[in-house]
mmCIF file of C-alpha atoms in Angstrom:
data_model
loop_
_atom_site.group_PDB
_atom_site.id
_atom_site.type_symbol
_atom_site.label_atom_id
_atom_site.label_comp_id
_atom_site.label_asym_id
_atom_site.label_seq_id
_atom_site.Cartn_x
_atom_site.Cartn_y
_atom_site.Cartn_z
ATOM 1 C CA UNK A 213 -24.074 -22.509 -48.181
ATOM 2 C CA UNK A 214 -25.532 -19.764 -45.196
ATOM 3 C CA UNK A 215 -24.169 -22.304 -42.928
ATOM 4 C CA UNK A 216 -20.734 -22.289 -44.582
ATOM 5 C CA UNK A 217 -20.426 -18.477 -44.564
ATOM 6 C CA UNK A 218 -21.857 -18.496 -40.730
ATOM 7 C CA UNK A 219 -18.763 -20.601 -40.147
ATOM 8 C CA UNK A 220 -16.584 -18.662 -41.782
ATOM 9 C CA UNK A 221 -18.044 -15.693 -39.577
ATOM 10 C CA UNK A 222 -17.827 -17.361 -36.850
ATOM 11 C CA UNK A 223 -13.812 -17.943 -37.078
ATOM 12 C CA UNK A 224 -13.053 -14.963 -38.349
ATOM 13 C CA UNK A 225 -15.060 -12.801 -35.002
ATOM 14 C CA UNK A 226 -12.761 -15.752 -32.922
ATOM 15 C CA UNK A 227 -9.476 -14.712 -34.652
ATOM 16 C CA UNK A 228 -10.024 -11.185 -34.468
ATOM 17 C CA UNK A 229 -10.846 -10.919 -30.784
ATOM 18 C CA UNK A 230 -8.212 -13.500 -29.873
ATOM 19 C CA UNK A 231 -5.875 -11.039 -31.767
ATOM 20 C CA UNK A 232 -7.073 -7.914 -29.922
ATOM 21 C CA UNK A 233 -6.771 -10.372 -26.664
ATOM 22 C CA UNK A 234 -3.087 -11.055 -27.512
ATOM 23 C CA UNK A 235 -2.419 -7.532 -28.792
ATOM 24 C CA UNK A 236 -3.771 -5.874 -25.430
ATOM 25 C CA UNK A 237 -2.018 -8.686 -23.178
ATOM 26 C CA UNK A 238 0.976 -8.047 -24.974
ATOM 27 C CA UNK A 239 1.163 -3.978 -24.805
ATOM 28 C CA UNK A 240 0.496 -4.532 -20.996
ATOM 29 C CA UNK A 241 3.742 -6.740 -20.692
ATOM 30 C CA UNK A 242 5.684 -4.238 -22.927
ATOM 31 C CA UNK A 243 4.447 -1.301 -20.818
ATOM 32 C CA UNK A 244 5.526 -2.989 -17.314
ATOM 33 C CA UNK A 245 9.013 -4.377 -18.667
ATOM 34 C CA UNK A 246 9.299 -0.683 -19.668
ATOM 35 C CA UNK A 247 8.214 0.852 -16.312
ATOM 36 C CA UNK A 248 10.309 -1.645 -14.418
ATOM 37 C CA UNK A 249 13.757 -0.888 -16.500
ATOM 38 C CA UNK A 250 13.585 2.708 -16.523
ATOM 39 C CA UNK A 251 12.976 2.734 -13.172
ATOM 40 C CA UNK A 252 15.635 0.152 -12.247
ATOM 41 C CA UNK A 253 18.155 1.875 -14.582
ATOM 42 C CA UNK A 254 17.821 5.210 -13.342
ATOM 43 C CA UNK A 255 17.345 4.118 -10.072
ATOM 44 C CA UNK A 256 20.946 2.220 -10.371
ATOM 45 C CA UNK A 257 22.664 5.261 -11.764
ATOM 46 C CA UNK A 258 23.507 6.692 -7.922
ATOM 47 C CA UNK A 259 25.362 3.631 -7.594
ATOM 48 C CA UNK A 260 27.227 3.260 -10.708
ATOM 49 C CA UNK A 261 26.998 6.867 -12.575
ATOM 50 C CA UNK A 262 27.474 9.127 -9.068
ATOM 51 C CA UNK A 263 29.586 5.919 -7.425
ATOM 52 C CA UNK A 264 27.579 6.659 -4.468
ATOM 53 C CA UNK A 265 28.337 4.011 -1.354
ATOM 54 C CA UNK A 266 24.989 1.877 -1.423
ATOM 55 C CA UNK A 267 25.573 1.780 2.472
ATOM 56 C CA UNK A 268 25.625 5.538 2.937
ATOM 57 C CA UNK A 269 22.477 5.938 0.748
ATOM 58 C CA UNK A 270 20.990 3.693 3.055
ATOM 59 C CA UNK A 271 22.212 3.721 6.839
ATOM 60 C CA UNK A 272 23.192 7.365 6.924
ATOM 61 C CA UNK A 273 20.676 10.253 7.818
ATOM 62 C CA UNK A 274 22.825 13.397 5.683
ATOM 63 C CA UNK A 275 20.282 14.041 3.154
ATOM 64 C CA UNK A 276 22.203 17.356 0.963
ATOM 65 C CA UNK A 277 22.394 15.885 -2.752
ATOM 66 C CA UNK A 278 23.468 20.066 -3.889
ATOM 67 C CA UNK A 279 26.010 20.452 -0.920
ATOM 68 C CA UNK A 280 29.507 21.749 -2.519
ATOM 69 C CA UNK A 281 32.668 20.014 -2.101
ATOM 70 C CA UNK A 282 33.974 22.975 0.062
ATOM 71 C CA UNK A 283 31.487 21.650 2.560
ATOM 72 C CA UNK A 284 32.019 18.257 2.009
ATOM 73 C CA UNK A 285 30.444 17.200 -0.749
ATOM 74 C CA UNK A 286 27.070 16.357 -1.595
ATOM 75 C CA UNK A 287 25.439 14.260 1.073
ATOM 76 C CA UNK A 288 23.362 11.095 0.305
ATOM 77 C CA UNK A 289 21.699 9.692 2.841
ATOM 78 C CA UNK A 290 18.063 8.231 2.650
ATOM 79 C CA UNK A 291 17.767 6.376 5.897
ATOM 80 C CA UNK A 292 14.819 9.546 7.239
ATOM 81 C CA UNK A 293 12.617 8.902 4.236
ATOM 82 C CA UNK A 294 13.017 4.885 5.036
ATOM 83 C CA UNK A 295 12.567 4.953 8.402
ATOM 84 C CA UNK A 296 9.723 7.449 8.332
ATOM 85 C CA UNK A 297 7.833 5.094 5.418
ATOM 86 C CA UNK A 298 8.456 2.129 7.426
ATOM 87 C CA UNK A 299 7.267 3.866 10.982
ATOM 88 C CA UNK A 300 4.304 5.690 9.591
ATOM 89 C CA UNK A 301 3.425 2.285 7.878
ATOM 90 C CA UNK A 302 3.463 0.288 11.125
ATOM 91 C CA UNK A 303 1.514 2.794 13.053
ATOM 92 C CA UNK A 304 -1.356 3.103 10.400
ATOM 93 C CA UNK A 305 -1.685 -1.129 10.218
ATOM 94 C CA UNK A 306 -1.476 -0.905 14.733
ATOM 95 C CA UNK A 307 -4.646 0.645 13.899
ATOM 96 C CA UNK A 308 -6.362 -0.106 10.716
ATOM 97 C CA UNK A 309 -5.795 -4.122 10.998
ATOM 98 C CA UNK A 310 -7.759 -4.634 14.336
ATOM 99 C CA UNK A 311 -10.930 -1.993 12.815
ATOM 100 C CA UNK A 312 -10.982 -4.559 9.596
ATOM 101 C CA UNK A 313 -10.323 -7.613 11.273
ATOM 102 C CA UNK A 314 -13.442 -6.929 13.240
ATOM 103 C CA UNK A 315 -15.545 -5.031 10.871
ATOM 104 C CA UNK A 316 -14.564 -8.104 8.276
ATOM 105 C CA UNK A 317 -16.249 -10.467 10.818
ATOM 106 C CA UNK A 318 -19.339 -8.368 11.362
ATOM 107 C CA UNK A 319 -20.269 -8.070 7.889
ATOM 108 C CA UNK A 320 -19.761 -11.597 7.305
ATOM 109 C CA UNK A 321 -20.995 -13.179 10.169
ATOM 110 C CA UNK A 322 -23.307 -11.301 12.149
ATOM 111 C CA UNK A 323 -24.823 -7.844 10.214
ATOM 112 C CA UNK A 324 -28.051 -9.326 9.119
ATOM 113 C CA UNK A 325 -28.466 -8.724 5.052
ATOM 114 C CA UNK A 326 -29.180 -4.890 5.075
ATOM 115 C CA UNK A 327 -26.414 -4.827 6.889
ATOM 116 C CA UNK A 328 -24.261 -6.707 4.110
ATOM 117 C CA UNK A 329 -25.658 -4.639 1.554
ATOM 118 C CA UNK A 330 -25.562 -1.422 2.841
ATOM 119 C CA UNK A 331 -21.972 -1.151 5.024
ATOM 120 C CA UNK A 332 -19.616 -3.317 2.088
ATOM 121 C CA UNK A 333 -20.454 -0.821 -0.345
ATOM 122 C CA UNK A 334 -19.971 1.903 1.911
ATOM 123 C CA UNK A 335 -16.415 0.535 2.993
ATOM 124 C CA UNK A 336 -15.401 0.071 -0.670
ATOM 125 C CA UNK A 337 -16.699 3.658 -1.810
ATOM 126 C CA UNK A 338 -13.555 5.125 0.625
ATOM 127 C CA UNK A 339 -11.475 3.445 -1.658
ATOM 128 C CA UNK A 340 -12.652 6.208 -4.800
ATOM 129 C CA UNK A 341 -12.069 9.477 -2.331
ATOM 130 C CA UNK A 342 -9.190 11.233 -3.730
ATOM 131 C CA UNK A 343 -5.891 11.291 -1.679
ATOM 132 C CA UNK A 344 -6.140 15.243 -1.285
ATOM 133 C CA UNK A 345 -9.708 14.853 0.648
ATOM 134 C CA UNK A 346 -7.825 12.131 3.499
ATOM 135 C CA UNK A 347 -4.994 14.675 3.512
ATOM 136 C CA UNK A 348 -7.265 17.518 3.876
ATOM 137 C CA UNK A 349 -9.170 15.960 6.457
ATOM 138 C CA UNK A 350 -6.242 15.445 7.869
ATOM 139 C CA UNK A 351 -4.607 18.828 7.823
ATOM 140 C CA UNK A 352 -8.008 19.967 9.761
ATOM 141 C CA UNK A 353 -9.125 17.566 11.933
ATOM 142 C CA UNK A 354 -6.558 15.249 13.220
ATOM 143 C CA UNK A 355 -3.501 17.999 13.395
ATOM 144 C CA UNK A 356 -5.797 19.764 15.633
ATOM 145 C CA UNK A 357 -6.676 16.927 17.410
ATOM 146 C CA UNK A 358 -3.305 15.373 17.798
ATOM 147 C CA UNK A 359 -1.808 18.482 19.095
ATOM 148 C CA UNK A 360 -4.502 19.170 21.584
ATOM 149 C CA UNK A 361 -4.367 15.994 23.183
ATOM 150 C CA UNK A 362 -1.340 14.666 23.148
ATOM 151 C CA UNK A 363 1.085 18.049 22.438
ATOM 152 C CA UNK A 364 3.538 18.990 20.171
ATOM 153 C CA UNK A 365 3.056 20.551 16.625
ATOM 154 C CA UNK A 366 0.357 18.164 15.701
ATOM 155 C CA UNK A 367 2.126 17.212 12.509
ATOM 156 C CA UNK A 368 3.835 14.516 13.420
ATOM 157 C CA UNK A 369 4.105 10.450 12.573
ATOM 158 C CA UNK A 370 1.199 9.793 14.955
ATOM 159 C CA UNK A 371 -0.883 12.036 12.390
ATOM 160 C CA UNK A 372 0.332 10.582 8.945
ATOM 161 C CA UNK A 373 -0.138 7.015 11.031
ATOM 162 C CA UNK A 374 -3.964 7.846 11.881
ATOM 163 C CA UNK A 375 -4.789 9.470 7.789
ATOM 164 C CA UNK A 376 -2.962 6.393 6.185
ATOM 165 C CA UNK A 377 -4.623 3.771 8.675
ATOM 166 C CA UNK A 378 -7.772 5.370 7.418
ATOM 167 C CA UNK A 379 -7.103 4.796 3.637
ATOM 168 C CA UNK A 380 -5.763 1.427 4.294
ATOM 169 C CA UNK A 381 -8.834 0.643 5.724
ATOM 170 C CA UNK A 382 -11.039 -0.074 3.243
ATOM 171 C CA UNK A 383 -8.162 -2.443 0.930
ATOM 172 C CA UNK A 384 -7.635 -4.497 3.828
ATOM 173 C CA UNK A 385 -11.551 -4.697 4.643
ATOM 174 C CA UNK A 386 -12.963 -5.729 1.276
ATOM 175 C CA UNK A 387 -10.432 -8.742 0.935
ATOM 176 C CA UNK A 388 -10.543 -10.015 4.899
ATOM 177 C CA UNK A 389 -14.780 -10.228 3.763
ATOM 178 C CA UNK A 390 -13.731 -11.902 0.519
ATOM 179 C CA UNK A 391 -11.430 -14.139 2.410
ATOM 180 C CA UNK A 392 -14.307 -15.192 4.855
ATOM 181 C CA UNK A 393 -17.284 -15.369 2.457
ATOM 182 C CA UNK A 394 -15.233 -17.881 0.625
ATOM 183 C CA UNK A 395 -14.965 -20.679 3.506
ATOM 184 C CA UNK A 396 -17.201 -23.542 2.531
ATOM 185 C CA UNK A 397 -20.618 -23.841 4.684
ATOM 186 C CA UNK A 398 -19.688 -27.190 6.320
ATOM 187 C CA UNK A 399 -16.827 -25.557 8.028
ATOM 188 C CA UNK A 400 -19.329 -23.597 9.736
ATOM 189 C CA UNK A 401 -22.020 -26.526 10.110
ATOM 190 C CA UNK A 402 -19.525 -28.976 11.292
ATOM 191 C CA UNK A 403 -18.396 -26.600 14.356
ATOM 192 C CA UNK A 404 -22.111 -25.914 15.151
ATOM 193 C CA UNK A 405 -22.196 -29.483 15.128
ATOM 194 C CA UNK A 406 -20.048 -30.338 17.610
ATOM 195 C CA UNK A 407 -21.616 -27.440 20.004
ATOM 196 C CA UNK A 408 -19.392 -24.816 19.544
ATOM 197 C CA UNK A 409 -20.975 -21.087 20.086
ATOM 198 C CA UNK A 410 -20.729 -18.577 16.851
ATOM 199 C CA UNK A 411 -17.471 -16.708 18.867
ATOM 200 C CA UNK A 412 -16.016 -19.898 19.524
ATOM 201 C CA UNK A 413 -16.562 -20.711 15.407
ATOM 202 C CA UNK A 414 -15.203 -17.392 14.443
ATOM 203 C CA UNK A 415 -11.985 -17.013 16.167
ATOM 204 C CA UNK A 416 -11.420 -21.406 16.250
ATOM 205 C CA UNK A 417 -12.530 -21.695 12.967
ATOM 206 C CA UNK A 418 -13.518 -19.434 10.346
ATOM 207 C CA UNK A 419 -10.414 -16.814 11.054
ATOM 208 C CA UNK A 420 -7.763 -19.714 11.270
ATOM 209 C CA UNK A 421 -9.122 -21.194 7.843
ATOM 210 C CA UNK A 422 -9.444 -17.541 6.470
ATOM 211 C CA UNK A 423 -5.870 -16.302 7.636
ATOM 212 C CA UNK A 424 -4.084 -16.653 4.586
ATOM 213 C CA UNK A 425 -6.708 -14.528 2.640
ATOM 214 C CA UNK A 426 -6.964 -12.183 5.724
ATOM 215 C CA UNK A 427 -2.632 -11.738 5.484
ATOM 216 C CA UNK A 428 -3.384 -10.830 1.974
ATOM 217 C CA UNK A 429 -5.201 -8.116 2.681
ATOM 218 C CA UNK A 430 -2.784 -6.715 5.551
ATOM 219 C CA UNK A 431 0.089 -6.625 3.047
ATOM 220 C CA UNK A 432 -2.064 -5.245 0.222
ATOM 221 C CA UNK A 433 -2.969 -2.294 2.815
ATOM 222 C CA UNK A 434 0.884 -2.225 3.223
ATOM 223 C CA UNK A 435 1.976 -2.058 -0.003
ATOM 224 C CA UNK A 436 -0.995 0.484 -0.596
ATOM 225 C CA UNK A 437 0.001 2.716 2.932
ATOM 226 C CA UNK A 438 3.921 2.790 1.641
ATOM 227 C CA UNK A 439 2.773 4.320 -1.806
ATOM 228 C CA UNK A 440 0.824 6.760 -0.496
ATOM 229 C CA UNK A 441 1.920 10.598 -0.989
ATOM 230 C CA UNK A 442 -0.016 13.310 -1.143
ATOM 231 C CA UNK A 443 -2.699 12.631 1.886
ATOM 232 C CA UNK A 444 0.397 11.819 4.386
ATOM 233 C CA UNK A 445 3.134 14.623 2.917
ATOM 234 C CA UNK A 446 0.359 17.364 4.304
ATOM 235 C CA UNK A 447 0.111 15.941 7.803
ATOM 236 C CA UNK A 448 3.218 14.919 9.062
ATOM 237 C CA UNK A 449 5.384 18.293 9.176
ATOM 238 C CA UNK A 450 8.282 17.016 6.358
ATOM 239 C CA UNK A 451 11.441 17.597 8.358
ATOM 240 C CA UNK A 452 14.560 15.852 6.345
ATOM 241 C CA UNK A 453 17.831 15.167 8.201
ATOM 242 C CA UNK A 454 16.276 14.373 11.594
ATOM 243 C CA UNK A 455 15.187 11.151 13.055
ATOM 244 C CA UNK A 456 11.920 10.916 14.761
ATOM 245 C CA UNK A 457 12.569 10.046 18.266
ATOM 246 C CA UNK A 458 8.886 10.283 19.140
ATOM 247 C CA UNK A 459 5.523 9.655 17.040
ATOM 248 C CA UNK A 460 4.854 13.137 17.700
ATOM 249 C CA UNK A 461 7.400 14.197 15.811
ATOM 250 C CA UNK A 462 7.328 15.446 12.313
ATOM 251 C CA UNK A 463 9.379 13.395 9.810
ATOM 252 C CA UNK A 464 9.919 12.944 5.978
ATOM 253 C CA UNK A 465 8.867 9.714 3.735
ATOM 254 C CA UNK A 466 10.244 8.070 0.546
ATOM 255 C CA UNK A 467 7.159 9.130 -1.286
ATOM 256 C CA UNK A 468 6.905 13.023 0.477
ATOM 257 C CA UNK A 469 10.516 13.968 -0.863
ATOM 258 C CA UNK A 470 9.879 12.585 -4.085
ATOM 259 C CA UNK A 471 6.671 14.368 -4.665
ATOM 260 C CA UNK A 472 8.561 17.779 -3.396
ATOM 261 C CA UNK A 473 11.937 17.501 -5.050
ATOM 262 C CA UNK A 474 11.357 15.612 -8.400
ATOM 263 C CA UNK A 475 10.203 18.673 -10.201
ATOM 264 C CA UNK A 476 13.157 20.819 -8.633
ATOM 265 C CA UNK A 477 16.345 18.795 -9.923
ATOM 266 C CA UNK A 478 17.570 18.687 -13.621
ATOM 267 C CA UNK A 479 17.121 15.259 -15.029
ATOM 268 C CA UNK A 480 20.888 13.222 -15.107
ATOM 269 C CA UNK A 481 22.204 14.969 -12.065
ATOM 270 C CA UNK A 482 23.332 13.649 -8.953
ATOM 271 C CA UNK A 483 20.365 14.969 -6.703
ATOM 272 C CA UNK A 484 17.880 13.421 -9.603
ATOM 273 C CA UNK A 485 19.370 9.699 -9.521
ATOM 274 C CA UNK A 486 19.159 9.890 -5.994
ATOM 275 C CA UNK A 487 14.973 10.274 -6.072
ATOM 276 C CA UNK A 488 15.181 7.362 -8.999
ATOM 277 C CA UNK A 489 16.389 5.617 -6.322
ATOM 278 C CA UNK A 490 14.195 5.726 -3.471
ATOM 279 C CA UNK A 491 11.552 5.320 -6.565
ATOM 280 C CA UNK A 492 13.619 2.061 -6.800
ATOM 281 C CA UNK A 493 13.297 0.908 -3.424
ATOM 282 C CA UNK A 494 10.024 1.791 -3.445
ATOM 283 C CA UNK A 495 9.544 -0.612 -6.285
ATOM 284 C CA UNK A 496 11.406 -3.418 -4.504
ATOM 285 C CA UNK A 497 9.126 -2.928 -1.881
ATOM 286 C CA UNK A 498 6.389 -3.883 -4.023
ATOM 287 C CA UNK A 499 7.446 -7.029 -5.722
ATOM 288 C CA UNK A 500 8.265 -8.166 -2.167
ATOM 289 C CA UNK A 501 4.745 -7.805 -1.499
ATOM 290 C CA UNK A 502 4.091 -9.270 -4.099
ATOM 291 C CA UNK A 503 5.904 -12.361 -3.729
ATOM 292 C CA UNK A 504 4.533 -12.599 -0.004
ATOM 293 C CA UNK A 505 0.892 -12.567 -1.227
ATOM 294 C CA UNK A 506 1.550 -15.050 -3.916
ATOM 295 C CA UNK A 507 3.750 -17.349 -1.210
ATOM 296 C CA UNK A 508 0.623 -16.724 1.701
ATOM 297 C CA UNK A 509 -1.953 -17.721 -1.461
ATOM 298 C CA UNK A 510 -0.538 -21.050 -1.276
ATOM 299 C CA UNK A 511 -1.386 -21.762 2.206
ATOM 300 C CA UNK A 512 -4.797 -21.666 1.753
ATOM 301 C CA UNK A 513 -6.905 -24.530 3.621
ATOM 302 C CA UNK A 514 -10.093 -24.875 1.628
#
């Protein structure tokens, strides 16, 4: 008879946490399908509420959603905040993909244990320092420096490049030593094997065979630098309606006008849908990463 009732016990613990399981899976579907529509449908609304010309909101530079139709009308053009994601993006992964690449290899290759089990965790506490520290940081050290050395106001792309390269850093890190702790031993036997010297294993061998995992972690870093707000909005001098010719110029980001306009429009009007909708692109921006990681997954060689 006990062993009946511990049975019964037994399926009934099962069903209940395979219920909590499904509930829980469940409200995080519901939540993102939520996100994703609002976002999309307010993020449309410029388009088919304000009939705004998708190609002006993109390819022209006029940013002046509250200008009056006396002078022209209001003016809706995001291509700054694009171009100034997209720039400040590159320049952070010029720098922050060559530091990981090569601090990825040292941890996993050549730092002897302590130095596995002291510099990892180090790398992966940068990722818990709030956004406002890097920013900070920023604001005091590498202003300074950039406009002593190389001119100009000092906030500028080349600053917001050198913060976000900095937080990127440690995302792009922690998966390129994932990716190369994961290649099977007799990858790195059967090289030894056949003479080669432990540079001639790492770059013919282990990074080919990690790439895919390495890529991973350059457009996680990506998707991570174009999200970023607060840390690059203090640094690089947030001048709408001008093109940065140089990286020491300042320049505005999809993310910095956001964060500075959302709470100053009225919800429905014309200058709100158009922040919905670079919060739309930005969202675009991340499925595509999304799909790329999931595509480079597949290539995987072990």
């Amino acid at each position: 008879m006990s062993i009946l009732k511990n049975g019964v016990s037994k399926v009934r613990n099962e069903l209940f946490g395979q219920t909590i399981a499904t509930i829980c899976g469940m409200a995080v579907i519901i939540i993102v399908v939520s996100i994703v529509a609002f976002i999309t449908c307010k993020g449309l609304s410029t388009f088919l509420v304000n009939k705004v010309s998708p190609f002006e909101f993109l390819f022209s530079s006029a940013w002046d959603p509250e200008l009056p139709p006396n002078d022209g009308g209001p003016k809706m053009g995001a291509f700054v905040f694009i171009y100034g994601s997209l720039l400040i993006s590159s320049i952070a992964l010029l720098f922050s993909v060559p530091m990981s690449t090569g601090t990825a290899v040292f941890i996993s290759e050549i730092a002897p244990k302590w130095g596995h089990m002291i510099l990892q965790p180090v790398i992966e506490l940068f990722v818990g320092i709030p956004s406002v520290v890097y920013g900070w940081e920023g604001l005091n050290v590498i202003v300074p420096f950039v406009r002593n050395i190389f001119g100009g106001y000092g906030m500028s792309v080349l600053a917001g490049g050198i913060v976000l390269s900095i937080m990127m850093f440690p995302t792009i890190t922690s998966v390129m030593v994932d990716s190369l702790k994961a290649i099977p031993p007799y990858l790195n036997e059967a090289s030894y094997a056949m003479g080669a010297t432990r540079w001639q294993t790492i770059w013919n061998v282990l990074l080919p065979a990690a790439r895919p995992g390495m890529f991973t972690g350059v457009i996680l870093g990506l998707a991570r630098g174009m999200g970023e707000a607060l840390a690059v909005q203090m640094v690089i001098g947030n001048m709408p309606g001008k093109i940065p010719t140089s990286v020491l110029d300042p320049t505005h980001t999809m993310t910095s006008i956001i964060t500075m306009d959302m709470g100053n429009t009225v919800m429905g009007t014309l200058p709100n849908n158009a922040l919905w909708t670079i919060a739309f692109l930005l969202l675009l921006i991340s499925f595509i990463c999304i799909l790329i990681i999931r595509h480079i997954g597949k290539g995987r060689v072990y």
